[in-house]
Amino acid sequence: MAREGSKHGKGGRSVHSSTTSSPSTSAPSSPVHTFCGAMMEENMLDAEDIFTLWDPERSSSAKMRPLFCGSRTEARRFLRAVDSLQRAMKFFAEDSSRSGTAAIIRCQNLMQAAMRRLRREFHQILSAKRDTLDSESVSHNSSYSSLSDLEDEDVSSPTESVGDLQRASDLRLIADSMISSGYGKECVDIYRLVRRSVVEEGLYKLGFDKSTPSQVQRLGWDLLENRIWNWVAASKVAVRVLFSGERVLCAQIFSSSSVRETVFAEIAAEAATMFFGFPELVVSKAKFSPEKIFRLLDIYETILDLLPDIESLFSYQSTSAVRSQVVASLLKVGEVVRFLFDELESSIQKEHSKEVISGGGLHPLARYVANYISLLADYSSTLEDVFAEHPVEMSAESLLEAGTFMSAPPSPSSRGGEGPLSTVSLRIGWLIFVLLCKLDTKAERYGEPALGYLFLANNLHYIVNKVRRCKLSDLLGDDWMATHAARARRFAANYERLAWNDVLGVIPADLAAISEMDADAAALQMRRFNDSFDAACRRQASWVVTDRRMAEELKLSIAGKVISAYRPFYVRCRGEGSSGGAVRFAPEDLANYISDLFCADAGSSVSSGSGSSKDASSRRSAKTV
């Protein structure tokens, strides 16, 4: 009727204008007003036809069919009808007459029907394959940025299989339509409900479980370590895929609205705060010993690596709580790492075991600390950040005493320039110094001073080798290694002097004196040598050298000194019939005995081991001449 009345009205106005022109007659309605009213009413009727067709409450077929599918011809008609109805509502809202009020009520009812359908479509598209609707599928430009782009699509092109990009575009078009129609809250509520569950499920699939303080306290270390590993492994994916994907998707779907910031915060902020709060919860409620420091360094390193991404991703004011939580976790983990560093030093100083290591081999404390600091070296850059605002608090005298005030290794930029050691280098150097002091006190427990020096040589040589074979060499520098390697050699030399001086002392040093000795004096001196050499070999039968190279070097040195001094005396005694019976060892026999040194089970032998030897019994078949 409206469309029919519009036609009649136009013809009537033409006839009337040719027959009457009385100024006292009431002026007719404006042609523009009449025309616009007719058009708005026609738009309303067209929208009613379309909305009724797709209203699931009025049409059973509408419940089964998706609106956004195929060529989207129906979707284009539906969204155009919503736009037209919006214009009609604005037009009728300006008409205060009874007919205008009735029209606006009718428009509102139609809009509610349209929004019911769009809500349904929005929820269905969001819920379908929701785990694939992420940053990888929507990070590029979507298929359509507006309704006009949708209308520009070739309607004949087959699009029965809707891809992720297309689905994201559909969601954006629906969101734009609902928000512009005043139904933004309903749209956001649906989006938030679905996507928040996606984020929570995503974290769960990555291996992250929500934990309460009491649960963390009850966890044994193996379970807690597994939780930490899962968190570290999940972090990069959580930040760069899961949370990043939600922000990208949110920006795509709500690109024309300012609500995207709020929507993203409501979806991701709570889950992200919980996720990044896990490290703080762990270090606050769990108990850590020094050897657990490496898992904390993994956490710290992970947060430090992801910090720029997190700050960019959660840059909104509404997500500031996430950034604050990340910083809080980083600071708390760093605090515990520094505490454990101090605990390690304290545990070294407080180690008071009375155990004496058999044969002067490696002490468990030396092995533990050396391996500990070699692993710390792998986290040197992370530790520099941990200690960035916490310089070493010790006097210059202490540092000089520790031997850690040495030139740093060349920096990549200077290629040979020298500077002071870093904070981490100083701290690790100090830990080694504390260990060496403790080993000195343990060496004093050996009844044999020579064995005490052998113990120090074994342990310091092991530490130097550990430093040389890992990143510690870069941290401590060549000067440190050269100084401590020389110190280990001095320990070995002291062992050699104390263990073999008695043997060398009974060999006449002066060749002239040897030739002038009578047979009885030579025989007596030879018997003293036999006893002294035999006692030295028996005393050192269980002594060990834990590094093969150092063992061989010591044997060569000992043999060189003993045999070179013994050979002239041996020749003199062999030439005397009366004293020849006192000769038990030929020079080759001495070499065999000496080569059998340090062949006992080292127990704590490392790296190259204590070396292999020929059968000791065959070697010690001394000749009695």
XYZ file of C-alpha atoms in Angstrom:
625
model
C 0.000 0.000 0.000
C 2.808 2.378 0.746
C 4.352 1.867 -2.630
C 0.924 2.210 -4.306
C 0.045 5.321 -2.314
C 3.295 6.893 -3.332
C 2.373 6.619 -6.992
C -1.123 8.038 -6.492
C 0.207 10.858 -4.392
C 2.469 11.980 -7.149
C -0.326 12.024 -9.761
C -2.747 13.842 -7.407
C -0.233 16.557 -6.695
C 0.092 17.260 -10.423
C -3.683 17.600 -11.095
C -4.272 19.637 -7.940
C -1.643 22.111 -8.837
C -3.437 22.856 -12.167
C -6.935 23.451 -10.750
C -6.471 25.136 -7.367
C -4.204 27.828 -6.151
C -6.118 29.384 -3.289
C -3.719 30.801 -0.747
C -6.131 29.990 2.092
C -5.897 26.234 1.355
C -3.481 24.280 3.628
C -0.058 23.706 2.023
C 0.551 20.091 0.927
C 3.447 18.010 2.354
C 6.906 18.605 0.885
C 7.513 16.384 -2.140
C 10.938 15.502 -0.768
C 9.469 14.527 2.570
C 6.780 12.450 0.962
C 9.229 10.732 -1.342
C 11.734 9.952 1.447
C 8.975 8.630 3.686
C 7.804 6.306 0.957
C 11.329 5.084 0.311
C 11.997 4.469 4.008
C 8.760 2.538 4.335
C 9.677 0.482 1.308
C 13.108 -0.256 2.821
C 11.417 -1.363 6.003
C 9.106 -3.719 4.109
C 12.005 -5.189 2.097
C 13.960 -5.761 5.306
C 10.981 -7.437 6.905
C 10.753 -9.916 4.025
C 14.454 -10.803 4.296
C 14.597 -10.971 8.090
C 11.493 -13.129 8.306
C 13.052 -15.560 5.824
C 16.160 -15.948 8.029
C 14.513 -15.671 11.447
C 14.995 -19.054 13.150
C 11.983 -18.342 15.362
C 9.684 -18.033 12.314
C 11.244 -20.356 9.740
C 12.283 -23.937 10.410
C 14.531 -23.953 7.346
C 16.379 -20.912 8.698
C 17.522 -22.983 11.650
C 19.356 -25.389 9.382
C 20.902 -23.095 6.775
C 23.912 -20.844 7.441
C 23.527 -17.323 6.117
C 27.221 -16.848 5.368
C 28.011 -19.609 2.919
C 28.487 -20.215 -0.741
C 28.541 -17.104 -2.898
C 27.160 -15.037 -0.005
C 24.385 -13.596 -2.131
C 21.947 -13.933 0.739
C 24.488 -12.531 3.187
C 24.900 -9.447 0.994
C 21.144 -8.932 0.840
C 20.815 -9.385 4.594
C 23.545 -6.902 5.504
C 22.218 -4.355 2.969
C 18.800 -4.725 4.533
C 20.284 -4.022 7.980
C 21.947 -0.872 6.627
C 18.712 0.230 4.987
C 16.747 -0.425 8.170
C 19.231 1.677 10.140
C 18.611 4.602 7.785
C 14.863 4.096 8.064
C 15.040 4.138 11.864
C 16.962 7.404 11.809
C 14.414 8.890 9.446
C 11.376 7.818 11.453
C 13.019 8.874 14.710
C 12.709 12.487 13.500
C 8.942 12.103 12.898
C 7.038 12.774 16.109
C 3.654 11.892 14.620
C 1.703 8.818 15.543
C 2.590 7.130 12.261
C 6.289 7.895 12.836
C 6.159 6.362 16.299
C 4.494 3.221 14.964
C 7.069 2.962 12.208
C 9.998 3.259 14.599
C 8.547 0.527 16.852
C 8.158 -1.681 13.831
C 11.736 -0.995 12.765
C 13.024 -1.867 16.230
C 11.219 -5.193 16.169
C 12.669 -5.956 12.778
C 16.154 -4.975 13.951
C 15.852 -7.336 16.908
C 14.963 -10.152 14.502
C 17.960 -9.274 12.347
C 20.296 -9.197 15.317
C 19.042 -12.579 16.509
C 20.123 -13.999 13.198
C 23.488 -12.240 13.195
C 24.179 -13.344 16.760
C 23.523 -16.913 15.699
C 25.781 -16.600 12.670
C 28.525 -14.906 14.694
C 28.522 -17.660 17.304
C 28.450 -20.448 14.726
C 31.384 -19.057 12.728
C 33.429 -18.416 15.875
C 32.774 -21.902 17.182
C 33.532 -23.726 13.940
C 37.219 -24.812 13.825
C 37.920 -22.190 16.437
C 41.396 -23.542 17.152
C 42.502 -22.748 13.582
C 41.194 -19.200 13.668
C 44.454 -17.703 14.909
C 47.299 -15.425 13.930
C 48.547 -17.735 11.193
C 45.180 -17.671 9.473
C 44.353 -13.977 9.824
C 47.699 -12.207 10.045
C 47.528 -11.262 6.397
C 44.854 -8.952 5.023
C 41.440 -10.520 5.156
C 39.430 -11.224 2.054
C 36.954 -8.374 2.610
C 37.416 -5.163 4.565
C 33.879 -3.862 4.035
C 30.472 -4.770 2.700
C 31.380 -3.172 -0.615
C 34.283 -5.622 -0.968
C 31.863 -8.467 -0.368
C 29.571 -7.087 -3.046
C 32.451 -6.749 -5.489
C 33.135 -10.464 -5.355
C 32.315 -12.414 -8.501
C 29.083 -14.112 -7.493
C 29.679 -16.902 -9.904
C 32.924 -17.973 -8.289
C 32.589 -21.182 -6.310
C 33.161 -20.523 -2.600
C 31.458 -23.454 -1.011
C 34.611 -24.198 1.007
C 35.047 -21.176 3.217
C 38.646 -20.729 4.442
C 39.887 -19.175 7.625
C 40.553 -15.797 6.009
C 37.036 -15.699 4.652
C 35.570 -16.699 7.998
C 37.472 -13.905 9.701
C 36.125 -11.499 7.101
C 32.581 -12.729 7.721
C 33.033 -12.154 11.434
C 34.240 -8.630 10.843
C 31.273 -7.788 8.631
C 28.829 -9.164 11.208
C 30.582 -7.288 14.027
C 30.477 -4.030 12.061
C 26.779 -4.493 11.379
C 25.885 -5.343 14.989
C 27.981 -2.533 16.484
C 26.596 0.080 14.083
C 23.091 -1.142 14.923
C 23.607 -0.626 18.649
C 24.171 -4.295 19.476
C 27.894 -4.085 20.145
C 27.588 -5.456 23.685
C 25.836 -8.601 22.484
C 28.491 -9.078 19.807
C 31.347 -8.596 22.247
C 29.772 -10.943 24.805
C 29.616 -13.773 22.267
C 33.149 -13.130 21.068
C 34.526 -12.956 24.584
C 32.762 -16.144 25.668
C 34.111 -18.211 22.781
C 37.626 -16.808 22.454
C 38.377 -16.790 26.179
C 37.737 -20.519 26.275
C 39.993 -20.891 23.222
C 42.844 -19.178 25.072
C 42.349 -21.317 28.167
C 42.241 -24.507 26.113
C 45.297 -23.366 24.163
C 47.343 -22.964 27.336
C 46.175 -26.345 28.555
C 47.213 -27.994 25.285
C 50.630 -26.368 25.647
C 51.025 -28.198 28.949
C 50.240 -25.354 31.336
C 48.072 -26.241 34.299
C 46.642 -23.766 36.746
C 48.320 -24.133 40.103
C 47.379 -22.778 43.502
C 50.000 -21.820 46.112
C 49.123 -24.850 48.222
C 49.481 -27.165 45.225
C 52.938 -25.790 44.425
C 54.039 -26.255 48.034
C 53.008 -29.906 47.965
C 54.770 -30.732 44.704
C 57.952 -32.772 44.842
C 60.923 -31.459 42.898
C 60.512 -33.867 39.965
C 56.917 -32.778 39.390
C 57.734 -29.120 39.912
C 60.675 -29.318 37.524
C 58.381 -30.882 34.940
C 55.913 -28.018 35.412
C 58.760 -25.531 34.929
C 59.920 -27.291 31.771
C 56.363 -27.212 30.410
C 56.075 -23.505 31.189
C 59.365 -22.666 29.497
C 58.467 -24.743 26.432
C 54.979 -23.209 26.245
C 56.010 -19.581 26.718
C 57.261 -18.819 23.237
C 54.197 -20.392 21.605
C 51.858 -18.744 24.099
C 53.252 -15.271 23.421
C 54.073 -15.424 19.721
C 51.180 -17.572 18.553
C 48.353 -17.842 21.065
C 48.178 -14.343 22.600
C 49.539 -12.682 19.488
C 46.962 -14.515 17.406
C 44.146 -13.306 19.648
C 45.267 -9.706 19.302
C 45.562 -10.015 15.517
C 42.173 -11.703 15.234
C 40.580 -9.147 17.534
C 42.043 -6.288 15.505
C 40.781 -7.885 12.291
C 37.238 -8.489 13.478
C 36.795 -5.189 15.326
C 38.952 -3.131 12.969
C 36.365 -0.360 12.587
C 35.575 -0.095 16.296
C 37.432 1.188 19.329
C 36.279 -1.823 21.379
C 39.095 -4.039 20.067
C 41.412 -2.942 22.884
C 38.836 -3.745 25.560
C 37.840 -7.006 23.899
C 41.433 -8.229 23.688
C 42.010 -7.318 27.336
C 38.886 -9.185 28.456
C 39.921 -12.279 26.485
C 43.650 -12.500 27.136
C 44.582 -10.392 30.169
C 43.351 -12.754 32.874
C 44.870 -15.856 31.278
C 48.144 -14.048 30.508
C 48.419 -12.692 34.045
C 47.916 -16.186 35.429
C 50.407 -17.657 32.967
C 53.139 -15.105 33.659
C 52.419 -15.261 37.362
C 53.506 -18.903 37.476
C 57.248 -18.114 37.942
C 56.557 -15.781 40.855
C 54.275 -18.387 42.411
C 56.943 -21.073 42.057
C 59.787 -19.104 43.639
C 57.526 -17.785 46.390
C 56.108 -21.114 47.504
C 58.676 -23.757 46.538
C 61.991 -24.409 48.271
C 65.131 -24.209 46.170
C 68.652 -25.435 46.824
C 71.659 -24.172 44.809
C 71.514 -27.002 42.271
C 67.966 -25.935 41.333
C 69.231 -22.577 40.094
C 69.385 -23.742 36.481
C 65.639 -24.176 36.131
C 65.166 -20.654 37.489
C 67.719 -19.359 34.999
C 65.703 -21.070 32.251
C 62.638 -19.160 33.414
C 64.518 -15.862 33.679
C 66.101 -16.326 30.250
C 62.723 -17.122 28.694
C 61.036 -14.038 30.148
C 63.978 -11.844 29.165
C 63.850 -13.137 25.600
C 60.090 -12.606 25.299
C 59.943 -9.287 27.147
C 59.950 -7.058 24.010
C 57.158 -9.158 22.478
C 55.142 -9.043 25.692
C 55.498 -5.276 26.054
C 54.385 -4.768 22.463
C 51.594 -7.317 22.609
C 50.109 -6.073 25.892
C 50.794 -2.384 25.270
C 47.237 -1.241 26.018
C 46.484 0.471 29.285
C 43.832 -2.172 29.876
C 46.509 -4.878 29.769
C 49.018 -3.102 32.009
C 48.409 -5.740 34.701
C 50.012 -8.322 32.413
C 53.146 -6.219 31.963
C 53.313 -5.604 35.702
C 53.052 -9.333 36.411
C 55.818 -10.153 33.946
C 58.156 -7.617 35.559
C 57.238 -8.888 39.033
C 58.038 -12.477 38.043
C 61.321 -11.434 36.449
C 62.409 -9.511 39.538
C 61.382 -12.284 41.923
C 63.160 -14.997 39.965
C 66.282 -12.814 39.750
C 66.176 -12.266 43.496
C 66.085 -16.015 44.188
C 68.894 -16.656 41.681
C 71.118 -14.174 43.529
C 70.176 -15.784 46.834
C 71.121 -19.247 45.531
C 74.420 -17.864 44.273
C 75.184 -16.706 47.804
C 73.932 -20.016 49.186
C 76.436 -21.900 47.040
C 79.319 -19.833 48.442
C 78.017 -20.384 51.949
C 77.641 -24.150 51.426
C 81.262 -24.367 50.234
C 82.498 -22.523 53.279
C 80.356 -24.629 55.619
C 81.429 -27.992 54.176
C 83.128 -29.618 57.151
C 83.249 -33.295 56.268
C 86.157 -35.146 57.868
C 86.466 -37.574 54.989
C 89.928 -37.877 53.457
C 89.857 -38.865 49.798
C 91.844 -42.058 49.263
C 95.014 -41.639 47.248
C 94.666 -37.873 46.959
C 92.014 -38.123 44.263
C 89.211 -35.728 43.370
C 87.135 -34.393 46.218
C 83.343 -34.551 45.602
C 83.096 -30.868 46.498
C 85.583 -29.948 43.765
C 83.717 -32.054 41.239
C 80.347 -30.592 42.275
C 81.427 -26.951 42.199
C 83.431 -27.286 38.985
C 80.499 -28.840 37.157
C 78.133 -26.316 38.719
C 80.057 -23.261 37.544
C 80.671 -24.769 34.094
C 76.892 -24.994 33.672
C 76.509 -21.460 34.996
C 78.782 -20.274 32.194
C 76.120 -21.277 29.667
C 73.867 -18.660 31.268
C 76.496 -15.908 31.381
C 74.451 -13.336 29.453
C 71.391 -14.092 31.577
C 73.423 -13.798 34.768
C 74.783 -10.441 33.622
C 71.203 -9.177 33.574
C 70.440 -10.798 36.940
C 73.411 -9.033 38.541
C 73.206 -5.840 36.455
C 72.156 -3.711 39.404
C 73.930 -5.798 42.039
C 77.706 -5.323 41.700
C 80.183 -7.495 43.507
C 80.394 -6.423 47.147
C 83.940 -7.287 48.193
C 87.090 -5.297 48.829
C 89.809 -4.791 46.265
C 92.147 -6.730 48.556
C 89.838 -9.725 48.489
C 89.618 -9.599 44.723
C 93.378 -9.368 44.372
C 93.796 -12.251 46.797
C 91.350 -14.318 44.767
C 93.329 -13.651 41.612
C 90.252 -12.436 39.774
C 91.467 -8.908 39.005
C 92.900 -9.862 35.654
C 92.407 -8.496 32.194
C 89.272 -9.594 30.453
C 89.391 -11.542 27.183
C 89.264 -9.439 24.009
C 85.824 -8.145 23.150
C 84.445 -8.820 19.649
C 84.426 -5.101 18.895
C 87.940 -4.274 20.030
C 89.674 -7.513 18.974
C 92.382 -7.307 21.528
C 91.225 -4.488 23.759
C 91.268 -5.228 27.446
C 89.006 -4.150 30.254
C 87.870 -5.201 33.697
C 86.185 -8.541 34.143
C 82.393 -8.599 34.133
C 80.311 -8.986 37.263
C 79.614 -12.629 36.432
C 83.316 -13.321 35.827
C 84.209 -11.813 39.192
C 81.539 -13.791 41.001
C 82.528 -17.099 39.406
C 86.206 -16.359 40.016
C 85.409 -15.688 43.647
C 83.483 -18.981 43.956
C 86.511 -20.861 42.625
C 88.747 -19.041 45.098
C 86.477 -20.018 48.001
C 86.595 -23.623 46.770
C 90.398 -23.614 46.554
C 90.629 -22.257 50.093
C 88.423 -25.090 51.291
C 90.552 -27.652 49.422
C 93.660 -26.234 51.068
C 92.202 -26.983 54.491
C 91.299 -30.511 53.405
C 94.822 -31.140 52.103
C 96.131 -30.507 55.612
C 94.312 -33.620 56.821
C 96.690 -35.910 54.925
C 99.424 -37.354 57.132
C 101.794 -37.343 54.158
C 102.590 -33.775 53.007
C 103.467 -35.178 49.562
C 100.006 -36.744 49.305
C 98.420 -33.439 50.334
C 100.170 -31.702 47.463
C 99.137 -34.461 45.079
C 95.543 -33.969 46.243
C 95.764 -30.237 45.499
C 97.386 -30.878 42.115
C 94.631 -33.340 41.134
C 91.791 -31.052 42.133
C 93.174 -27.804 40.748
C 94.145 -29.489 37.487
C 90.583 -30.800 37.205
C 89.139 -27.316 37.800
C 91.455 -25.699 35.238
C 90.522 -28.319 32.654
C 86.834 -27.710 33.343
C 87.337 -23.997 32.792
C 89.319 -24.568 29.614
C 86.701 -26.837 28.034
C 83.641 -24.632 28.475
C 82.526 -21.018 28.261
C 84.261 -20.293 31.545
C 87.449 -19.797 29.543
C 85.877 -16.749 27.899
C 84.639 -15.419 31.230
C 87.833 -15.842 33.243
C 90.341 -15.249 30.463
C 93.692 -16.726 29.474
C 95.550 -15.064 32.350
C 93.369 -16.817 34.909
C 93.900 -20.212 33.285
C 97.656 -19.710 32.898
C 98.030 -18.620 36.529
C 96.059 -21.520 37.964
C 97.580 -24.104 35.610
C 101.033 -22.974 36.812
C 99.850 -23.296 40.395
C 98.701 -26.883 39.715
C 102.144 -27.655 38.297
C 103.783 -26.251 41.420
C 101.630 -28.518 43.562
C 102.739 -31.495 41.442
C 106.377 -30.427 41.741
C 106.041 -30.174 45.516
C 104.598 -33.690 45.611
C 107.495 -34.966 43.525
C 110.104 -33.270 45.709
C 108.634 -34.475 49.011
C 107.871 -38.015 47.802
C 111.226 -38.732 46.110
C 113.848 -36.592 47.824
C 114.579 -39.344 50.359
C 115.235 -41.764 47.519
C 117.475 -39.320 45.688
C 119.186 -38.433 48.960
C 120.725 -41.907 49.433
C 122.289 -41.931 45.970
C 125.780 -40.441 46.045
C 125.628 -37.301 43.978
C 129.361 -36.936 43.350
C 130.768 -39.291 40.705
C 134.218 -38.972 42.211
C 132.912 -40.008 45.582
C 131.220 -43.011 43.997
C 134.448 -44.173 42.391
C 136.383 -43.768 45.663
C 133.896 -45.744 47.760
C 135.115 -49.108 48.972
C 133.031 -52.195 48.309
C 131.473 -52.398 51.759
C 130.453 -48.721 51.783
C 128.988 -49.050 48.279
C 127.031 -52.155 49.249
C 125.684 -50.449 52.354
C 124.622 -47.414 50.348
C 123.001 -49.610 47.705
C 120.975 -51.427 50.352
C 119.822 -48.066 51.727
C 118.718 -47.100 48.232
C 116.864 -50.382 47.786
C 114.993 -49.902 51.039
C 114.212 -46.255 50.326
C 113.006 -46.914 46.774
C 110.982 -49.933 47.857
C 109.368 -47.929 50.693
C 108.514 -45.052 48.337
C 106.840 -47.403 45.882
C 104.861 -49.194 48.608
C 103.797 -45.910 50.193
C 102.525 -44.566 46.869
C 100.900 -47.792 45.719
C 97.397 -46.401 46.362
C 98.076 -42.815 45.286
C 96.312 -41.613 42.171
C 96.619 -38.986 39.496
C 93.230 -38.480 37.910
C 94.423 -37.002 34.617
C 96.348 -39.280 32.256
C 98.543 -36.563 30.810
C 99.577 -35.218 34.198
C 100.299 -38.785 35.363
C 102.573 -39.466 32.405
C 104.371 -36.161 32.851
C 105.000 -36.925 36.529
C 106.290 -40.430 35.779
C 108.683 -39.122 33.148
C 109.959 -36.459 35.516
C 110.410 -38.890 38.411
C 112.088 -41.501 36.222
C 114.371 -38.926 34.693
C 115.621 -37.728 38.060
C 115.896 -41.107 39.800
C 117.340 -43.177 36.980
C 119.826 -40.542 35.843
C 121.154 -40.287 39.405
C 121.066 -44.065 39.972
C 122.768 -45.277 36.778
C 126.402 -44.289 37.682
C 125.971 -45.758 41.158
C 124.528 -48.937 39.622
C 127.475 -49.271 37.253
C 129.952 -48.782 40.131
C 128.296 -51.436 42.297
C 127.938 -53.914 39.449
C 131.676 -53.713 38.875
C 132.458 -54.757 42.441
C 132.022 -58.388 43.133
C 131.612 -57.873 46.873
C 129.015 -55.156 46.529
C 127.277 -56.580 43.476
C 125.091 -58.773 45.643
C 123.446 -55.692 47.090
C 122.095 -54.610 43.694
C 118.405 -55.432 43.379
C 117.296 -53.061 40.628
C 118.613 -52.440 37.194
C 117.744 -48.988 35.729
C 115.101 -50.719 33.579
C 113.529 -52.169 36.722
C 113.269 -48.698 38.243
C 111.549 -47.521 35.081
C 109.049 -50.386 35.364
C 108.301 -49.640 38.991
C 107.850 -45.935 38.341
C 105.618 -46.593 35.339
C 103.316 -48.570 37.644
C 102.719 -45.529 39.858
C 99.257 -43.907 39.998
C 97.588 -47.067 38.676
C 95.331 -47.561 41.665
C 91.592 -47.137 41.163
C 91.221 -43.353 41.188
C 87.534 -43.608 42.028
C 87.047 -39.975 41.142
C 89.017 -40.118 37.883
C 87.640 -37.831 35.201
C 87.989 -36.819 31.575
C 91.069 -38.685 30.360
C 90.974 -40.927 33.442
C 93.848 -42.229 35.490
C 95.415 -44.027 32.590
C 96.017 -47.688 31.859
C 99.070 -49.698 32.700
C 100.629 -53.033 31.999
C 100.198 -55.804 34.455
C 101.744 -54.584 37.680
C 102.856 -58.027 38.825
C 104.894 -58.622 35.690
C 106.457 -55.189 35.956
C 107.432 -55.644 39.565
C 109.341 -58.853 39.022
C 112.530 -57.224 40.212
C 115.820 -58.777 39.323
C 118.105 -59.710 42.136
C 121.596 -59.614 40.808
